[in-house]
mmCIF file of C-alpha atoms in Angstrom:
data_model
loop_
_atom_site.group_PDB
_atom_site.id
_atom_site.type_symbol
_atom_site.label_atom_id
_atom_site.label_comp_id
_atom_site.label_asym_id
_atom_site.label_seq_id
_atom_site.Cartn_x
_atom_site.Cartn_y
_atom_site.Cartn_z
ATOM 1 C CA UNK A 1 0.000 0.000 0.000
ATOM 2 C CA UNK A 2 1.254 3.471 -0.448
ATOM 3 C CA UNK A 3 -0.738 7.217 -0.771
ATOM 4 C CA UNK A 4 -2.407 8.285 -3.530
ATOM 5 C CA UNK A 5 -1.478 11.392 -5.605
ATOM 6 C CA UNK A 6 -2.470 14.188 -2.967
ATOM 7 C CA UNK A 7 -2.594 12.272 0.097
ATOM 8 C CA UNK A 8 -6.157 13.400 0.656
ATOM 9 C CA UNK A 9 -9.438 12.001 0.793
ATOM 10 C CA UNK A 10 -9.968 13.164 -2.588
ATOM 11 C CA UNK A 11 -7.650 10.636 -3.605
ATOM 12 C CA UNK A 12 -11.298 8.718 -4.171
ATOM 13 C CA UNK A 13 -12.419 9.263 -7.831
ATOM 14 C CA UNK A 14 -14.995 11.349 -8.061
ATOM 15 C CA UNK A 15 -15.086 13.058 -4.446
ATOM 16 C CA UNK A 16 -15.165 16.379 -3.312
ATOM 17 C CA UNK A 17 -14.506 18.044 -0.734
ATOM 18 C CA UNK A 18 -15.702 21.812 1.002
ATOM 19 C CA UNK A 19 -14.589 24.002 3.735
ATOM 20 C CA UNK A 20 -15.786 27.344 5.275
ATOM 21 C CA UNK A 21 -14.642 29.107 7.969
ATOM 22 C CA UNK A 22 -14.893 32.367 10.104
ATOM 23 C CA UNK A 23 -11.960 33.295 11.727
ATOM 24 C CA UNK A 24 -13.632 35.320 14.218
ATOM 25 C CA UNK A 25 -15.690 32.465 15.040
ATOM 26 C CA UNK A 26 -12.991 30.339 15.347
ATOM 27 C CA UNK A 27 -15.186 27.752 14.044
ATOM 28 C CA UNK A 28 -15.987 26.573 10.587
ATOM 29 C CA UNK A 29 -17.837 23.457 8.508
ATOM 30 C CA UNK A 30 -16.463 20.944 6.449
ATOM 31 C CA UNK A 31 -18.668 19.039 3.344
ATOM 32 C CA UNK A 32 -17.436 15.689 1.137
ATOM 33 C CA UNK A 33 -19.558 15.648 -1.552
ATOM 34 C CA UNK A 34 -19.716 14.551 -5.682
ATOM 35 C CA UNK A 35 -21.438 14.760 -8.456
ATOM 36 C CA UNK A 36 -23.057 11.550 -7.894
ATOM 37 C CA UNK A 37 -24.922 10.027 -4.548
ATOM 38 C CA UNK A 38 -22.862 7.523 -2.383
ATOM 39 C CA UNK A 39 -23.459 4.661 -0.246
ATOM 40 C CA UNK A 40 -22.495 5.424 3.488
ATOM 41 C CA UNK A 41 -23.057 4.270 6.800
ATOM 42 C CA UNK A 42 -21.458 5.402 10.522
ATOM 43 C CA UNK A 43 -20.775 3.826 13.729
ATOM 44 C CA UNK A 44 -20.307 5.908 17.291
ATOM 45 C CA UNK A 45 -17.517 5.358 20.110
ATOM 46 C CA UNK A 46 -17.600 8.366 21.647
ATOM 47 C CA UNK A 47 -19.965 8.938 24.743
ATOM 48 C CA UNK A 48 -21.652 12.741 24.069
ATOM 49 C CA UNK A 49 -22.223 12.332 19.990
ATOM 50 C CA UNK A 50 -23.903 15.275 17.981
ATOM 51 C CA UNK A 51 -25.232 14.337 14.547
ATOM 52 C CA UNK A 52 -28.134 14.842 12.255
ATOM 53 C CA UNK A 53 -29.505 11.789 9.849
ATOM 54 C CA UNK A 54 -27.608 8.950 11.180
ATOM 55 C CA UNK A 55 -30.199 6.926 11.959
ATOM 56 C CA UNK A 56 -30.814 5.973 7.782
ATOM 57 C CA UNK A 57 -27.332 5.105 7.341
ATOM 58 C CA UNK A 58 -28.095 1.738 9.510
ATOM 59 C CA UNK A 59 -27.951 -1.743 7.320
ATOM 60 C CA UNK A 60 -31.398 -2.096 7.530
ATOM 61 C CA UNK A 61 -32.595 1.128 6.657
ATOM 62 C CA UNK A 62 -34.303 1.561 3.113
ATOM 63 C CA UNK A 63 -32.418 4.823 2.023
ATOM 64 C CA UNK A 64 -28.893 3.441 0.345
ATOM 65 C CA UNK A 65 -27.658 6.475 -0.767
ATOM 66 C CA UNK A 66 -26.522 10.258 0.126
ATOM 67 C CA UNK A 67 -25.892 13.286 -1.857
ATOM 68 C CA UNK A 68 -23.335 14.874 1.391
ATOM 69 C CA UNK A 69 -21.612 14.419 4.771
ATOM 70 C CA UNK A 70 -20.653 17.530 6.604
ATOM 71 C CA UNK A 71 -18.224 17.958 9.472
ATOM 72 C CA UNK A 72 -18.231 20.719 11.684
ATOM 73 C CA UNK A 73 -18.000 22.931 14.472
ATOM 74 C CA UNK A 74 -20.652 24.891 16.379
ATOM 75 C CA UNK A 75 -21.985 22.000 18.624
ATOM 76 C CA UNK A 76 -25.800 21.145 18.185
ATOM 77 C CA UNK A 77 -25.543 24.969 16.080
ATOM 78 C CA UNK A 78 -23.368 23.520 13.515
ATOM 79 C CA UNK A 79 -25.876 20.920 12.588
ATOM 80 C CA UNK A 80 -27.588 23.636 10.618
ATOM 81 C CA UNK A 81 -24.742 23.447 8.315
ATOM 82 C CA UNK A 82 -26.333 20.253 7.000
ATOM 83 C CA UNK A 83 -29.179 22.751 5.982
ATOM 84 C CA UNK A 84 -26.913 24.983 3.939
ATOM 85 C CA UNK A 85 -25.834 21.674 1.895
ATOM 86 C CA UNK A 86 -29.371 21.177 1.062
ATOM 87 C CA UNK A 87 -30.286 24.465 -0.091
ATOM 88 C CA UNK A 88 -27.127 24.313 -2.452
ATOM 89 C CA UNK A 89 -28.438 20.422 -3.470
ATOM 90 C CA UNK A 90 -32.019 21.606 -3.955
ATOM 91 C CA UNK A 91 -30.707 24.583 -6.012
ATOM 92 C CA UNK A 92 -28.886 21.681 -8.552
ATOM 93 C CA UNK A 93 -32.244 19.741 -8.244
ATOM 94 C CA UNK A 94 -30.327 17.315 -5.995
ATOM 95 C CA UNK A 95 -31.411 14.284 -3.948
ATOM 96 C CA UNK A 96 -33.653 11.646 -3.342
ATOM 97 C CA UNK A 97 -36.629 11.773 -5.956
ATOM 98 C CA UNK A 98 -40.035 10.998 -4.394
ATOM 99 C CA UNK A 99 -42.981 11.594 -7.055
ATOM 100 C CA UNK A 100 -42.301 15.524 -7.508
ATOM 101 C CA UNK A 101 -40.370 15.830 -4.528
ATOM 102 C CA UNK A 102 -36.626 15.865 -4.318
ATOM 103 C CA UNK A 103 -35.415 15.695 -0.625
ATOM 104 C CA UNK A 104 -31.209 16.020 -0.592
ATOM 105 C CA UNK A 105 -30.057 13.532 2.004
ATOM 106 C CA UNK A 106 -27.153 15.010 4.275
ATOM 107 C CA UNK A 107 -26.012 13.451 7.446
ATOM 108 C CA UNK A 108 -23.728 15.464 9.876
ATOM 109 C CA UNK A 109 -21.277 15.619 12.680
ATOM 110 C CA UNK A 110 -20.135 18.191 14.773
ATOM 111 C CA UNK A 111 -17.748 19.064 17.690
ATOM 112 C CA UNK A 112 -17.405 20.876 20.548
ATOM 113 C CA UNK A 113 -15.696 24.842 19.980
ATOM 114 C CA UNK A 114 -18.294 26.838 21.405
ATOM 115 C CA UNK A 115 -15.584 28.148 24.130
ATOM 116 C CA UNK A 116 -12.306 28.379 22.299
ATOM 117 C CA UNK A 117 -11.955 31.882 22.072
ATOM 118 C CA UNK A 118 -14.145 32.650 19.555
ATOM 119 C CA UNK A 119 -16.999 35.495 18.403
ATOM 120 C CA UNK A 120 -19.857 33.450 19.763
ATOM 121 C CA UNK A 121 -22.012 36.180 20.518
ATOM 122 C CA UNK A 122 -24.227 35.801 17.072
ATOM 123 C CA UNK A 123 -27.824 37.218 16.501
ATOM 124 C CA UNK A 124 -28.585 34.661 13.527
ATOM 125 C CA UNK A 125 -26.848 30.537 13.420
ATOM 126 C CA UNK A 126 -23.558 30.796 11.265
ATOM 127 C CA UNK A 127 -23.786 27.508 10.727
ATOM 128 C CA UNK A 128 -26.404 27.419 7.546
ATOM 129 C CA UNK A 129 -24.415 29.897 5.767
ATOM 130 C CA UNK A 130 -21.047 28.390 6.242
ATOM 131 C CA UNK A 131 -22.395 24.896 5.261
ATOM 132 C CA UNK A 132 -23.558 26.575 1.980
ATOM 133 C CA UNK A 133 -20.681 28.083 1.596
ATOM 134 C CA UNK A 134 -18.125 24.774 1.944
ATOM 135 C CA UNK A 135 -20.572 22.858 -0.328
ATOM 136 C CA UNK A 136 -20.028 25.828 -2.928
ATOM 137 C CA UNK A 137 -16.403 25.032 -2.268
ATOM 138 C CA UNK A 138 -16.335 21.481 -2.957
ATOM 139 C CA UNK A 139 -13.126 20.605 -5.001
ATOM 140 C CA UNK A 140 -10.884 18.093 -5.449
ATOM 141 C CA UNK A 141 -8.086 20.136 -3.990
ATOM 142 C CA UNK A 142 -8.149 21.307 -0.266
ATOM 143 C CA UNK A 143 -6.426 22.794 2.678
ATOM 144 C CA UNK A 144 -5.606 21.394 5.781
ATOM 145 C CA UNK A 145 -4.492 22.546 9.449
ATOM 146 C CA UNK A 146 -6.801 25.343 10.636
ATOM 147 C CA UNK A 147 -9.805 25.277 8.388
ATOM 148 C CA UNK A 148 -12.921 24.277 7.790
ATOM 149 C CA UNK A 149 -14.677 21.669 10.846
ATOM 150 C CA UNK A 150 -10.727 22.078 12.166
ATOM 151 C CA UNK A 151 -10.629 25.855 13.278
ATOM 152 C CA UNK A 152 -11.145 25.707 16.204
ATOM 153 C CA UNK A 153 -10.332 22.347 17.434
ATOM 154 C CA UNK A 154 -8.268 22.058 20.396
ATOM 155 C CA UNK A 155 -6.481 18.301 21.399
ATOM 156 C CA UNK A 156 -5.059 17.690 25.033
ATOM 157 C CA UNK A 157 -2.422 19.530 24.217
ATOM 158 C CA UNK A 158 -1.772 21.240 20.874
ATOM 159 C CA UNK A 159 -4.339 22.779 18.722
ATOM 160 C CA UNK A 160 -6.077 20.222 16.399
ATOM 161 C CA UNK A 161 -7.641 20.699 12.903
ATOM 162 C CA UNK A 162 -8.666 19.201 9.362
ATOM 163 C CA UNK A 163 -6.131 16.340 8.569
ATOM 164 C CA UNK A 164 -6.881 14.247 5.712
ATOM 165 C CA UNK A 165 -4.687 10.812 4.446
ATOM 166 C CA UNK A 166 -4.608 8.186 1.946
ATOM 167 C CA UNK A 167 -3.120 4.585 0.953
ATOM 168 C CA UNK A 168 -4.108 2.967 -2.936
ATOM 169 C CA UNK A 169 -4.643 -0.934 -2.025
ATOM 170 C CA UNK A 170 -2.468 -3.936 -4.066
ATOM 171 C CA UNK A 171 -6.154 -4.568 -6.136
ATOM 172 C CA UNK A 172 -5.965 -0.752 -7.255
ATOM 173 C CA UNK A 173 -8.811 0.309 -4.811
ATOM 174 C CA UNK A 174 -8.382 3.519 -2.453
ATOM 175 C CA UNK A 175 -9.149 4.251 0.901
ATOM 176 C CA UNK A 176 -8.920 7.850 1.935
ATOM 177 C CA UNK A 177 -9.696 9.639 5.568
ATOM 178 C CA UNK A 178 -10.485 12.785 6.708
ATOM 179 C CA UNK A 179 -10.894 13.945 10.116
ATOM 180 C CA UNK A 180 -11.680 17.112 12.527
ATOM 181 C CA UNK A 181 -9.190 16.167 15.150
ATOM 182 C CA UNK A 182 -10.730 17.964 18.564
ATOM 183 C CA UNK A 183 -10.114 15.451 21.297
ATOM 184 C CA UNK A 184 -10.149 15.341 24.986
ATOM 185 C CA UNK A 185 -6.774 13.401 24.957
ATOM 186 C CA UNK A 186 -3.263 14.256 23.562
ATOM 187 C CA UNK A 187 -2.048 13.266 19.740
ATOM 188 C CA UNK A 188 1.761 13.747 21.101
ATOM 189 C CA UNK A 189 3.718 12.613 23.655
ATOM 190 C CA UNK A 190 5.378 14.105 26.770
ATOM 191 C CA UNK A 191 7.387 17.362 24.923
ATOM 192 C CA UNK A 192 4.931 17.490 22.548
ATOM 193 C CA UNK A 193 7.645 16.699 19.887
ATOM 194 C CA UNK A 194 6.445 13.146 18.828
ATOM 195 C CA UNK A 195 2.542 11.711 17.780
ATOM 196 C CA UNK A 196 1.186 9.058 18.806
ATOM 197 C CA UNK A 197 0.730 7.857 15.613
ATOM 198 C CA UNK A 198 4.217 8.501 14.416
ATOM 199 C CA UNK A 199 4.835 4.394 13.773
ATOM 200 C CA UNK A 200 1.970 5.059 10.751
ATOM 201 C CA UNK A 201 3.638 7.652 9.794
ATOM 202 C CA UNK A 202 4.608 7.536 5.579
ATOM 203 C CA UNK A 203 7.878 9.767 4.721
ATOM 204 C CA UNK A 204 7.283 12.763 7.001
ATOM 205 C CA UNK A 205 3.627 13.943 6.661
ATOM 206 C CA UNK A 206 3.627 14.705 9.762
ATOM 207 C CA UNK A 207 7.351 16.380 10.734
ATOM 208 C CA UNK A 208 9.171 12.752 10.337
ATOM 209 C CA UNK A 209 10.133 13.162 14.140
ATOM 210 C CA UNK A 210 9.808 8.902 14.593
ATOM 211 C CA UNK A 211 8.633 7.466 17.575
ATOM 212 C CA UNK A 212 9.052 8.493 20.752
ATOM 213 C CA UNK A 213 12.142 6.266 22.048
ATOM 214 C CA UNK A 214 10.278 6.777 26.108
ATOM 215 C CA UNK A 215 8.501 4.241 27.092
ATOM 216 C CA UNK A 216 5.231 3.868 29.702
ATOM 217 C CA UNK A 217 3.468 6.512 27.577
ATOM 218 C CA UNK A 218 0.036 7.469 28.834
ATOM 219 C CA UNK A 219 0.358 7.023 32.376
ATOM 220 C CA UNK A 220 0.035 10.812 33.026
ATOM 221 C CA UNK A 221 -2.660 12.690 31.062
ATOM 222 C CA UNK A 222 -1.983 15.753 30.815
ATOM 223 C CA UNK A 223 -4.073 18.635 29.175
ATOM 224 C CA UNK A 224 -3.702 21.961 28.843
ATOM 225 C CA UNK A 225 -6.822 22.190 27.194
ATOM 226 C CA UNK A 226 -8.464 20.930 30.210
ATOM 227 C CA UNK A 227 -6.599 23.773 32.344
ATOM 228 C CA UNK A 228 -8.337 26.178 30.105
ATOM 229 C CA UNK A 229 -11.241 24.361 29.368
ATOM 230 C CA UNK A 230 -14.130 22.043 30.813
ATOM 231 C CA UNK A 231 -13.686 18.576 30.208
ATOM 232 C CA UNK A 232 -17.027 18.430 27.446
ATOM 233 C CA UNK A 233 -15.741 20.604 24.967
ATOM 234 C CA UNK A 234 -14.114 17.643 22.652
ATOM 235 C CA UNK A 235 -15.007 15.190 19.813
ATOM 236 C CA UNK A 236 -12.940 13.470 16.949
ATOM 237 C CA UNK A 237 -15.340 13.221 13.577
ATOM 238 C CA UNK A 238 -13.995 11.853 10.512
ATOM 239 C CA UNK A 239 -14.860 10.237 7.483
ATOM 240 C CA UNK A 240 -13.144 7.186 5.271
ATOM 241 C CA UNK A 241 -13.995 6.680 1.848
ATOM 242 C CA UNK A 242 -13.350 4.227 -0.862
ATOM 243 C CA UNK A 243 -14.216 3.597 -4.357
ATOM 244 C CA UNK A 244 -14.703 -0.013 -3.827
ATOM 245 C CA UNK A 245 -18.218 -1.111 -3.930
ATOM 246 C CA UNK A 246 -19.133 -1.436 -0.724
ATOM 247 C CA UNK A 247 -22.636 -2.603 0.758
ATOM 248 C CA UNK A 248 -24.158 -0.185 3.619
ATOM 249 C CA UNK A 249 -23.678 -3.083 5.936
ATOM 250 C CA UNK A 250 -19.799 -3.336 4.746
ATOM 251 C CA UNK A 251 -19.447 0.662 5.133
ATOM 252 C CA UNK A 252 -20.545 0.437 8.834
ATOM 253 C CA UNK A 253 -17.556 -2.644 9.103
ATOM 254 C CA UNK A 254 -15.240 -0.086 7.795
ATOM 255 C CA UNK A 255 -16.294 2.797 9.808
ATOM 256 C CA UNK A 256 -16.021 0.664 13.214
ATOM 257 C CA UNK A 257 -12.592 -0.718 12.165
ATOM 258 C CA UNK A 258 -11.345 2.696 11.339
ATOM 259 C CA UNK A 259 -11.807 3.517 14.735
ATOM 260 C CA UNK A 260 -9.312 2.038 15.295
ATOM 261 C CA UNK A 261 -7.046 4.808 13.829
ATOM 262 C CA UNK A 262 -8.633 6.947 17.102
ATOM 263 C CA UNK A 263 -7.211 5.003 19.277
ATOM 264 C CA UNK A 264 -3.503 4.853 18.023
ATOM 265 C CA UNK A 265 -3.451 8.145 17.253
ATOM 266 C CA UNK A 266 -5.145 9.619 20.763
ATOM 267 C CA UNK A 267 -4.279 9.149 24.475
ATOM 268 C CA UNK A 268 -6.803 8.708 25.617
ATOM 269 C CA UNK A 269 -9.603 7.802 23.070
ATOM 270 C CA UNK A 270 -13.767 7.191 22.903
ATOM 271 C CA UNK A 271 -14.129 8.520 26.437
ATOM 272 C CA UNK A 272 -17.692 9.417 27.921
ATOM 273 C CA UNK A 273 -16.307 13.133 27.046
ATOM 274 C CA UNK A 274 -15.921 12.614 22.928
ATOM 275 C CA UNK A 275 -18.463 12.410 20.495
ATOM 276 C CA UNK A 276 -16.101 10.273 18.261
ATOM 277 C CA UNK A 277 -18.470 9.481 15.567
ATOM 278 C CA UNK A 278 -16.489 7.695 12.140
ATOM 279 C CA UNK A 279 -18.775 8.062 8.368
ATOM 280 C CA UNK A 280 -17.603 5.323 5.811
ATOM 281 C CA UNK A 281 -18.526 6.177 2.289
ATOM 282 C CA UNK A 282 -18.348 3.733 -1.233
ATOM 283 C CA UNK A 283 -18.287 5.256 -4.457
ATOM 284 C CA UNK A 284 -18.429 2.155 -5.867
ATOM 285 C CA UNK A 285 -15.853 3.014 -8.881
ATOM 286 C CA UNK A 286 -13.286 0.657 -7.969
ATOM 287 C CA UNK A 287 -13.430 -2.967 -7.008
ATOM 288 C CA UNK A 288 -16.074 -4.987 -7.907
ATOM 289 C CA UNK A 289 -15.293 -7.857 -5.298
ATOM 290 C CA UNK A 290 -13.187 -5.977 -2.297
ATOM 291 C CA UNK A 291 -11.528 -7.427 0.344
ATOM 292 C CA UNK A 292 -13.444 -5.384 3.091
ATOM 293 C CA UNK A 293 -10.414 -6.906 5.848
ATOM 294 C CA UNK A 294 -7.631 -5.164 3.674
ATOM 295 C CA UNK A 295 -10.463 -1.714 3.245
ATOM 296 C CA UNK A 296 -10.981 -1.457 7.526
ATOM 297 C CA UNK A 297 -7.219 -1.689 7.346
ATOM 298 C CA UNK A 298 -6.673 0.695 5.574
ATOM 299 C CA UNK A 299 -8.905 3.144 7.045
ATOM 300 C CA UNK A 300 -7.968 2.584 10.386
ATOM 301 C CA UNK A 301 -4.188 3.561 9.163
ATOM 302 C CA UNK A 302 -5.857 6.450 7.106
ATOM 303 C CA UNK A 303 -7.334 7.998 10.115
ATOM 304 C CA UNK A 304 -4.381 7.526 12.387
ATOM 305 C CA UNK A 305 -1.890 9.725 9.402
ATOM 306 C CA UNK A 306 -4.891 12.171 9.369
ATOM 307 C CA UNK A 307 -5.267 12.903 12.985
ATOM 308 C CA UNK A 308 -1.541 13.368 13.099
ATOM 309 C CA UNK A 309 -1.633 15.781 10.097
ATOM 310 C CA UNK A 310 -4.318 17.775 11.951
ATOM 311 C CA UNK A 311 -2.577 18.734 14.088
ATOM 312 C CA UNK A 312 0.674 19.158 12.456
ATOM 313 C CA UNK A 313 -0.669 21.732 9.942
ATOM 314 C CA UNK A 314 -2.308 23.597 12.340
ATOM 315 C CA UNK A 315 -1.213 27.823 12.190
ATOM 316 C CA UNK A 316 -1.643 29.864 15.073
ATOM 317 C CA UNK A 317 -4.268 32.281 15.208
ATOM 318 C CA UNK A 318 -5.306 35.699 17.568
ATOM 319 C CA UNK A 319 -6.583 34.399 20.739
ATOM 320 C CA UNK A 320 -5.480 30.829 20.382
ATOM 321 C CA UNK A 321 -5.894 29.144 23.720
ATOM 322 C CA UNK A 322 -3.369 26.749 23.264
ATOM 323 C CA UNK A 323 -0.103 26.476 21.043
ATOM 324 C CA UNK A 324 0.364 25.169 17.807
ATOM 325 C CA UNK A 325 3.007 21.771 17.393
ATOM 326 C CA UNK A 326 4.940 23.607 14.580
ATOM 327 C CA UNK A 327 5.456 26.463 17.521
ATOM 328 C CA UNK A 328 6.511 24.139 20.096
ATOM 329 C CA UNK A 329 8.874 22.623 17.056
ATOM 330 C CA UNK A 330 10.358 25.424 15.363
#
């Protein structure tokens, strides 16, 4: 396995992908989308989850396919950004065609940010208008770091962000992630200097420090995000796609396996504090006949890179409350 072309989730024929952001805010929305609907499904580790139309991404629910997933900040406010994807999807006569109605389909995720530093004193929901704008957005091409559902996210220790990662399979299939890394636990060690996740690491995505040589790691958790923080504000959401053709029962194998990547990238992960919520998306341009073990693999190592670039392309912004790693690093 190695990365695609751009390393990003848009590595996956045919996907695209969306950010807006307000820098005053410090918040922002993220949206994957393409021209054509997707099969997708989603499965939840975290213990204080905020999301909007998961329920019909189960197996045995009769809708297959979506037109969008959106990522963002805001809390139970940035689940209105899922509105401003529909408008834009009902303006392109977009989504799921009953009689003479056409309803766009657009689950969502969102973190925690509301108390990062932030202009949260609005009169009106950001949160529509931002989702409209990342879905006007939508390209192939993409920033990460401090944009988008990543603006304001904070880990233990280091600001977090938008990370994104990808590995092309031996059978020519890809497998791409994308995450807004804003966890209660740390993505680097003691020193801040090394990730977690450094032993996925592929050339030096993520600084190329190696891993941390110490050993007895995560016996102390510290935070200074909790010193400046409560212990709620959190949540790692992400999404893995592929353009194997996947089932909606095989997408929810994937998303729980990429999980996975959570844990080996964050100390500590899934607590009763994160809403760590993983979408898993087919396209269903590649392989006719995957091998779904090789695909939850792959995402799981996906997510792990992605988390770790989150954090690592993070930029420092006016009122920041905590440093950035490339700071700490110079």
């Amino acid at each position: 396995m190695k990365p695609g072309p751009k390393n990003l989730i848009t590595d996956v024929s045919g996907l695209l992908v969306g950010n807006a952001q307000d820098d005053a805010l410090k918040s922002g929305t993220t949206v994957v989308t393409a021209a054509d609907p997707f099969v997708a499904s989603v499965h939840v580790m975290g213990g204080a989850p905020g999301s909007r139309e998961t329920d019909l991404l189960a197996p045995d629910k009769s809708v297959t396919e979506v037109e969008a997933l959106v990522l963002s900040g805001g809390s139970a406010y940035g689940l209105d950004a899922c509105s401003g994807v529909v408008d834009g999807l009902r303006a392109q006569g977009r989504g799921f065609q009953v009689r003479d109605a056409v309803i766009p389909l657009v689950p969502g995720a969102i973190l925690f940010d509301l108390l990062n530093g932030g202009e949260k004193d609005w009169t009106e929901n950001p949160y529509r208008a931002l989702g409209r704008a990342a879905f006007e957005d939508a390209s192939d091409e993409f920033t990460l770091g401090t944009v988008g559902a990543g603006t304001g996210a904070l880990t233990a220790m280091v600001k977090g962000g938008l990370g994104s990662a990808s590995l092309v399979l031996p059978d020519g299939s890809t497998v791409g992630a994308l995450v807004a890394a804003n966890p209660v636990g740390a993505v680097t060690t003691p020193g801040d200097k090394h990730f977690f996740a450094a032993s996925f690491e592929i050339g030096d995505e993520f600084g190329g420090q190696g891993v941390d040589p110490a050993t007895g790691l995560g016996l102390q958790l510290d935070s200074r995000k909790m010193q400046a923080m409560s212990p709620r504000e959190n949540t790692t959401i992400a999404i893995i796609a592929t353009d194997a053709a996947l089932t909606k029962a095989q997408c929810q194998r994937v998303a729980v396996a990429a999980h996975d990547g959570i844990a080996r990238a964050t100390v500590p992960a899934h607590t009763p504090h994160d809403g760590d919520l993983v979408f898993a998306l087919s396209t269903g341009n590649g392989a006719s006949v995957p091998d779904t073990s090789l695909i939850g693999h792959a995402a799981a190592q996906c997510l792990a890179r992605a988390i770790a670039r989150a954090a690592f392309e993070a930029t420092p912004a006016p009122g920041d409350l905590l440093p950035c790693w490339r700071t700490l690093n110079a």
